[in-house]
mmCIF file of C-alpha atoms in Angstrom:
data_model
loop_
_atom_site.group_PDB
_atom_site.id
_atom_site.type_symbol
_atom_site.label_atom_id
_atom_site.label_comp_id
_atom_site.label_asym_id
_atom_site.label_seq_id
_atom_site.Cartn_x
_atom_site.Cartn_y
_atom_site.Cartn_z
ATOM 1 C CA UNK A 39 40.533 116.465 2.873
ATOM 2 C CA UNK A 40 38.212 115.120 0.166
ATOM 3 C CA UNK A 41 34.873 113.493 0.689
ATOM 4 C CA UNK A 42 32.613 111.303 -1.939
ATOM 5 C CA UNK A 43 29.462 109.517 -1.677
ATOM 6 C CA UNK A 44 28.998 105.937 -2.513
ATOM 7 C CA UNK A 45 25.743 104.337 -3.923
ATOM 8 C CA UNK A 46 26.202 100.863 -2.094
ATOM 9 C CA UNK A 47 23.689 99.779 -5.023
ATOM 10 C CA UNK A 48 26.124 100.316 -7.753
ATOM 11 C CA UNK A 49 28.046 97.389 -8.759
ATOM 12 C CA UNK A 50 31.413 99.026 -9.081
ATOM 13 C CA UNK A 51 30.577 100.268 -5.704
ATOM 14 C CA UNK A 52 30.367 96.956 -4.241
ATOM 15 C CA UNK A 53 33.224 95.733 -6.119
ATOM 16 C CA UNK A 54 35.320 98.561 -4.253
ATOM 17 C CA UNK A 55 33.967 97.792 -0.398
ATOM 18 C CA UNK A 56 34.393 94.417 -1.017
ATOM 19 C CA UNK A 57 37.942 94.326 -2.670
ATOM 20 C CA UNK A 58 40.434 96.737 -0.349
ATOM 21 C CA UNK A 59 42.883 96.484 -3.477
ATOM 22 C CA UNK A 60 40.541 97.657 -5.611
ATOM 23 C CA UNK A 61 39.730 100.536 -3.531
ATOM 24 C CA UNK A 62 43.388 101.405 -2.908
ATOM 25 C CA UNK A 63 43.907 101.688 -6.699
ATOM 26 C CA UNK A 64 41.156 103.758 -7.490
ATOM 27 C CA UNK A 65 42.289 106.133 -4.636
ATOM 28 C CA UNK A 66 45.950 106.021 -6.329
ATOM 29 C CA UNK A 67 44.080 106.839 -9.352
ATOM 30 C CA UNK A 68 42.738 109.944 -8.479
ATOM 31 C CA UNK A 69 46.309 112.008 -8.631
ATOM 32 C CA UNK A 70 47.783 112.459 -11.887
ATOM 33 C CA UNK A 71 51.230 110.594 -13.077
ATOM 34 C CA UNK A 72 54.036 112.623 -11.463
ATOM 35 C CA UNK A 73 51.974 113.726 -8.553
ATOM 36 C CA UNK A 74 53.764 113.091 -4.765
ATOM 37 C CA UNK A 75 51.220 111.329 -2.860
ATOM 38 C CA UNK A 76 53.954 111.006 0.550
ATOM 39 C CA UNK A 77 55.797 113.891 1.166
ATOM 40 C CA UNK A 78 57.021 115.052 4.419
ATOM 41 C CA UNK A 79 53.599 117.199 5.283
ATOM 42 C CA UNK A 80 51.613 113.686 5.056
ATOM 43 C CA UNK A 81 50.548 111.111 2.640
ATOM 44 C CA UNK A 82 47.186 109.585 0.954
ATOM 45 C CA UNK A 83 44.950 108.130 3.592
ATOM 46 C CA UNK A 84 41.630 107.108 3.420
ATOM 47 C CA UNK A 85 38.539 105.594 4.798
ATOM 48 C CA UNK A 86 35.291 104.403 4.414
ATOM 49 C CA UNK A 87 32.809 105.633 6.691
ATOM 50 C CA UNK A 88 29.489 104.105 6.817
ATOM 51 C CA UNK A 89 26.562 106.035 9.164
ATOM 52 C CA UNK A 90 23.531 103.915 8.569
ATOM 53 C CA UNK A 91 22.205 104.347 4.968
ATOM 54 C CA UNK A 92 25.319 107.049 4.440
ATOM 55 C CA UNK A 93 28.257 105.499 3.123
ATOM 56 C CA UNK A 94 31.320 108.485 2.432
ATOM 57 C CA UNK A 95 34.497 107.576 1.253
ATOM 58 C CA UNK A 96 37.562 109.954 3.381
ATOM 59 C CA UNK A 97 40.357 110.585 1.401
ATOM 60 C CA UNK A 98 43.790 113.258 2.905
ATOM 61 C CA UNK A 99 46.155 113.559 0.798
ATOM 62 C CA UNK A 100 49.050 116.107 0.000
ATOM 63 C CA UNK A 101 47.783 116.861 -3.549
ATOM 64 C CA UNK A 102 43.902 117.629 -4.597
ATOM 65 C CA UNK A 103 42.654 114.989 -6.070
ATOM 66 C CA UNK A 104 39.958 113.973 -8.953
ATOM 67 C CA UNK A 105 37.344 111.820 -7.958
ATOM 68 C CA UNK A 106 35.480 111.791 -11.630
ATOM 69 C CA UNK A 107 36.113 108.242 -12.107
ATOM 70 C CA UNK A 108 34.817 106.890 -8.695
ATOM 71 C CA UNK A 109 31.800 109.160 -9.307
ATOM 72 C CA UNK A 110 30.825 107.611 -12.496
ATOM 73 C CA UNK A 111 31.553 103.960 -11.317
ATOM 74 C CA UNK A 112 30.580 104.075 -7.663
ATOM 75 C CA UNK A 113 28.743 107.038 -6.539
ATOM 76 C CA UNK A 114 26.102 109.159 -7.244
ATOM 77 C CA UNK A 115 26.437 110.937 -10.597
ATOM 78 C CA UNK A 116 23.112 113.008 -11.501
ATOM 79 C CA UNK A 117 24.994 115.536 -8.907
ATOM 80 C CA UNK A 118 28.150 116.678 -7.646
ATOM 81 C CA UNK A 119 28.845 114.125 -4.693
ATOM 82 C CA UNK A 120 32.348 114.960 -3.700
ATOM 83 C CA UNK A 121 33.730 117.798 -2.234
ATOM 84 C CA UNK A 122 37.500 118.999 -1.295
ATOM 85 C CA UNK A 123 38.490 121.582 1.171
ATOM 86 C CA UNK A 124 42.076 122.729 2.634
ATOM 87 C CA UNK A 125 43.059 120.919 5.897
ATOM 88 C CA UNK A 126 46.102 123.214 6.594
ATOM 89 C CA UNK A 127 43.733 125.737 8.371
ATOM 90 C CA UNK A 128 42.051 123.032 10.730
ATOM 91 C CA UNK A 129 45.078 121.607 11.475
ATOM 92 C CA UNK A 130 46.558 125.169 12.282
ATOM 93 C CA UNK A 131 43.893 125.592 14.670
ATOM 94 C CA UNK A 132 44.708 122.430 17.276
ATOM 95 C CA UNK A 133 45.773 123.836 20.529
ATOM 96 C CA UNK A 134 47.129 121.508 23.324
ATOM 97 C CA UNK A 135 44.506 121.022 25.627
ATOM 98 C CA UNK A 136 41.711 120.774 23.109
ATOM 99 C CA UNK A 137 38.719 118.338 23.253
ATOM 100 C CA UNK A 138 37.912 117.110 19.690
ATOM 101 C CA UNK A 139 35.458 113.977 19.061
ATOM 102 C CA UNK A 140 37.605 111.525 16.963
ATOM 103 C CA UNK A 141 36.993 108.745 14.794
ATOM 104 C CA UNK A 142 39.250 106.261 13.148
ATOM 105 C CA UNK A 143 39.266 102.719 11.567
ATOM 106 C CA UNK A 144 42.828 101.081 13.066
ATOM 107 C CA UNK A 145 44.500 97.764 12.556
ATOM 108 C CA UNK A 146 45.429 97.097 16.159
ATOM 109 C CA UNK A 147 48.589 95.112 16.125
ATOM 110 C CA UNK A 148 51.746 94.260 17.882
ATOM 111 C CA UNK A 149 55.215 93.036 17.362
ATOM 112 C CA UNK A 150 56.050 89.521 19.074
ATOM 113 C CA UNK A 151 59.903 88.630 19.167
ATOM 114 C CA UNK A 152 60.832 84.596 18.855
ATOM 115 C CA UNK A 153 63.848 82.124 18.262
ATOM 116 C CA UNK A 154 62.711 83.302 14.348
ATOM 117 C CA UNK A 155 62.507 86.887 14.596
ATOM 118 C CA UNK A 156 59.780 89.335 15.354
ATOM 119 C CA UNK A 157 56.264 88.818 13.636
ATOM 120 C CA UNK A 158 53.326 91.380 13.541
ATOM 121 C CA UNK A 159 50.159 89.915 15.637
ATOM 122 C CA UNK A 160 46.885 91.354 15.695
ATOM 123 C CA UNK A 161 45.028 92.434 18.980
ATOM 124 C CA UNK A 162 41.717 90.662 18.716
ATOM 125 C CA UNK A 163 39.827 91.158 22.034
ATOM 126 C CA UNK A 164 38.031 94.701 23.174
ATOM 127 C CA UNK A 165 40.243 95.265 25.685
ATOM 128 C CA UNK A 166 43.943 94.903 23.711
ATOM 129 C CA UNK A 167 42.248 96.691 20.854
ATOM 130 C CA UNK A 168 40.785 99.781 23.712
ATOM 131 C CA UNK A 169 44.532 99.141 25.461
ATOM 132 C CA UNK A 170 46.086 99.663 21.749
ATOM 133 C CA UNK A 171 44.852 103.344 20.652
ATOM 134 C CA UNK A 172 45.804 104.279 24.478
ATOM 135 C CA UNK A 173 49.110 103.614 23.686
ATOM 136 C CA UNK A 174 48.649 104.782 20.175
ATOM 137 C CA UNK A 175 47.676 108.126 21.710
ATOM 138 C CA UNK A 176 50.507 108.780 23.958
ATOM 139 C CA UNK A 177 53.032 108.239 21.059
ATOM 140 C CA UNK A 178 50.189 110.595 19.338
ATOM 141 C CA UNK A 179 49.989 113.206 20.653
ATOM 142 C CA UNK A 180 46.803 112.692 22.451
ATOM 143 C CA UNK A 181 44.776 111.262 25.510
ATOM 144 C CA UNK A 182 41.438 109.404 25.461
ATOM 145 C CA UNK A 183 39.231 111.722 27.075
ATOM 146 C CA UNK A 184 37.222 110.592 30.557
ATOM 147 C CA UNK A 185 33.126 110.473 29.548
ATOM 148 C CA UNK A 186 31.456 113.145 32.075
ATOM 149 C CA UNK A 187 28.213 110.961 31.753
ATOM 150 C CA UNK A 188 29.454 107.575 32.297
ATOM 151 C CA UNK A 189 31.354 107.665 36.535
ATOM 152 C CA UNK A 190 34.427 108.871 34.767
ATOM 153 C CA UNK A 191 34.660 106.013 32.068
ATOM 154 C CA UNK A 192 36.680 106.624 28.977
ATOM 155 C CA UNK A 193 34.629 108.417 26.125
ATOM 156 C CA UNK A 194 35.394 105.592 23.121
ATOM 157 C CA UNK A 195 33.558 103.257 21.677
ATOM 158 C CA UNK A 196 34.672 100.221 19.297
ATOM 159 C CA UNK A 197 32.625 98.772 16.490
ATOM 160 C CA UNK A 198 32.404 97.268 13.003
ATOM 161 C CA UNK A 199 35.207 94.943 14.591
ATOM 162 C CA UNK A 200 36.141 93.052 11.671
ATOM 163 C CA UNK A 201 39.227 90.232 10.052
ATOM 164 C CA UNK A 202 39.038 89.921 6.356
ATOM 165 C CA UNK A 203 41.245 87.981 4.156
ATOM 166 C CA UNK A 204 42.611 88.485 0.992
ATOM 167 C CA UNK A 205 45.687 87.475 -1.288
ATOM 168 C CA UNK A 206 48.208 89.925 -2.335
ATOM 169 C CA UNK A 207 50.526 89.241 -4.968
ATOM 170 C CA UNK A 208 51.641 85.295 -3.697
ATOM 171 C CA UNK A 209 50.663 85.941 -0.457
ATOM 172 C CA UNK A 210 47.098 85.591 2.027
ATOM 173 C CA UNK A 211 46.969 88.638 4.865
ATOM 174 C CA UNK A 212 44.465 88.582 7.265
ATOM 175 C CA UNK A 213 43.756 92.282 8.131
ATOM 176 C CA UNK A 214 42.081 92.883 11.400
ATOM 177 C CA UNK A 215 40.206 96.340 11.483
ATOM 178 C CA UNK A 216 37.984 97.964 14.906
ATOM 179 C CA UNK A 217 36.292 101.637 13.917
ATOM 180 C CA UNK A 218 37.271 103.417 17.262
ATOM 181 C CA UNK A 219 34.230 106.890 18.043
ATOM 182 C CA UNK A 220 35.098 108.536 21.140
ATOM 183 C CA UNK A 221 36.819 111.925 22.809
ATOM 184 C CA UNK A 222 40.033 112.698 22.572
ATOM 185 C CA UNK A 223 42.649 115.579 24.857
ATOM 186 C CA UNK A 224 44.944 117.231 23.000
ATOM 187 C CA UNK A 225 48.533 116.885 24.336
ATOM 188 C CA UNK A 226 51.170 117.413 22.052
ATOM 189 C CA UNK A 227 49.549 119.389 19.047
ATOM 190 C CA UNK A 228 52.615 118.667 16.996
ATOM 191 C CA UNK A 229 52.805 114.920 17.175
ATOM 192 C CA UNK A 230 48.330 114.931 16.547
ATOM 193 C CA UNK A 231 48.947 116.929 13.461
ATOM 194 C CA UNK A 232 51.544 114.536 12.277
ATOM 195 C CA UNK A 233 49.078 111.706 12.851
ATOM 196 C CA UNK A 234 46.521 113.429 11.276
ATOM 197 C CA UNK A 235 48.148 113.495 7.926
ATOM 198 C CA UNK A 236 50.806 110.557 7.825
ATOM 199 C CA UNK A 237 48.465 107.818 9.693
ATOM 200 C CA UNK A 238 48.200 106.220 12.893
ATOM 201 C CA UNK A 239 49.245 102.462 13.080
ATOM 202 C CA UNK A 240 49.157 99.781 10.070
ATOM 203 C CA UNK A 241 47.523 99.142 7.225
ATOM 204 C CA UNK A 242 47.221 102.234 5.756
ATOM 205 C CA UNK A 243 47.149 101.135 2.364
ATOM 206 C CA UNK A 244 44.080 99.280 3.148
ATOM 207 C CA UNK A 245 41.731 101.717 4.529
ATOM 208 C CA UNK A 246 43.255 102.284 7.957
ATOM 209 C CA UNK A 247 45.057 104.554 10.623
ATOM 210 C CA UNK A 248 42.645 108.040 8.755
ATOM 211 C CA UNK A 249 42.049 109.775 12.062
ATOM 212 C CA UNK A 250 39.389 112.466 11.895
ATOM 213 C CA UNK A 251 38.153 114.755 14.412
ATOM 214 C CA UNK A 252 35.580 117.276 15.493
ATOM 215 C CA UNK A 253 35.751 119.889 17.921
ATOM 216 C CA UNK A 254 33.467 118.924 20.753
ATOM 217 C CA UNK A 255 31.998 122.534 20.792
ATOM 218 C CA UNK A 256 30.215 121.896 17.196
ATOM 219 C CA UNK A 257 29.161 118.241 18.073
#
């Protein structure tokens, strides 16, 4: 797991949050020619997490990577502003049962079947999007944990609930994207670990489906 800080005020920074192809590249770029970014322990993922004047960019990938060139053009370069750790020991540690605050930018989508085949729709309203990562979650290895504060409610919030459009190669997509903050229950460790490192839902290439958690104990 690798973390950088963005200066928002940069202009090659604001050419990368406002261009998700531009980003994706310059994640690609960080691993050297040759280097297996998918492999059966996970692929590259990332996100960009924005905490009111904090803006990080998230990046797990199989492979360490080298972040010099987003430094120079996008973050913060009169100090070292990125940082990468091992994830294998954190993700050694998930036990079922275990209560972890999550966060997670998803593309919320779902397959309709016609007379013309089956096209991918996106969930637009709160409660398909909430209804989505429920589902997500049992497939997941998880469950969206009850809030002990709120008469039993689930813990999860959406926001930052976004579409943007964009062309790629001859073609326009329309990418819808909710952040989802909230508690999770561990069920099946083995399935959350897998989600962890190979993505959770669409759009990955864009920014999406990076699932991060805490345990609630260090919240």
């Amino acid at each position: 797991m690798s973390r950088i800080a963005l200066n928002r005020r940069r202009r090659g920074a604001m050419k990368l949050l406002t261009n998700r192809h531009a980003m994706h590249a310059a994640v690609m770029s960080s691993f050297a020619p040759g280097t297996e970014t998918t492999t059966d322990d996970g692929r590259v993922l990332w996100r960009v997490d924005r905490d009111g004047e904090e803006l990080n960019l998230l990046i797990i990938s199989p492979a360490r990577p080298c972040l010099v060139h987003i430094a120079e053009q996008a973050g913060w370069t009169t100090e070292n502003t990125w940082a990468t750790r091992n994830y294998a020991p954190f993700l050694a540690s998930i036990e079922r049962g275990g209560r972890y605050l999550f966060r997670m930018v998803g593309n919320p989508t779902h397959t309709l079947s016609d007379g013309r085949g089956k096209r991918v729709v996106a969930h637009r309203t709160v409660e398909h999007q909430r209804n989505w990562l429920i589902g997500k979650g049992a497939l997941d290895g998880f469950e969206v944990a009850a809030s002990s504060a709120d008469g039993g409610a689930l813990a999860l919030e959406l926001s930052e609930r976004s579409v943007e459009t964009f062309r790629r190669q001859d073609r326009t997509v329309h990418l819808t994207t909710t952040r989802f903050d909230g508690e999770l229950l561990v069920s099946d460790p083995d399935a959350l670990r897998r989600a962890l490192t190979h993505g959770v839902g669409r759009g990955k290439g864009y920014g999406c489906g990076l699932i991060t958690l805490l345990p609630k104990e260090s919240a």
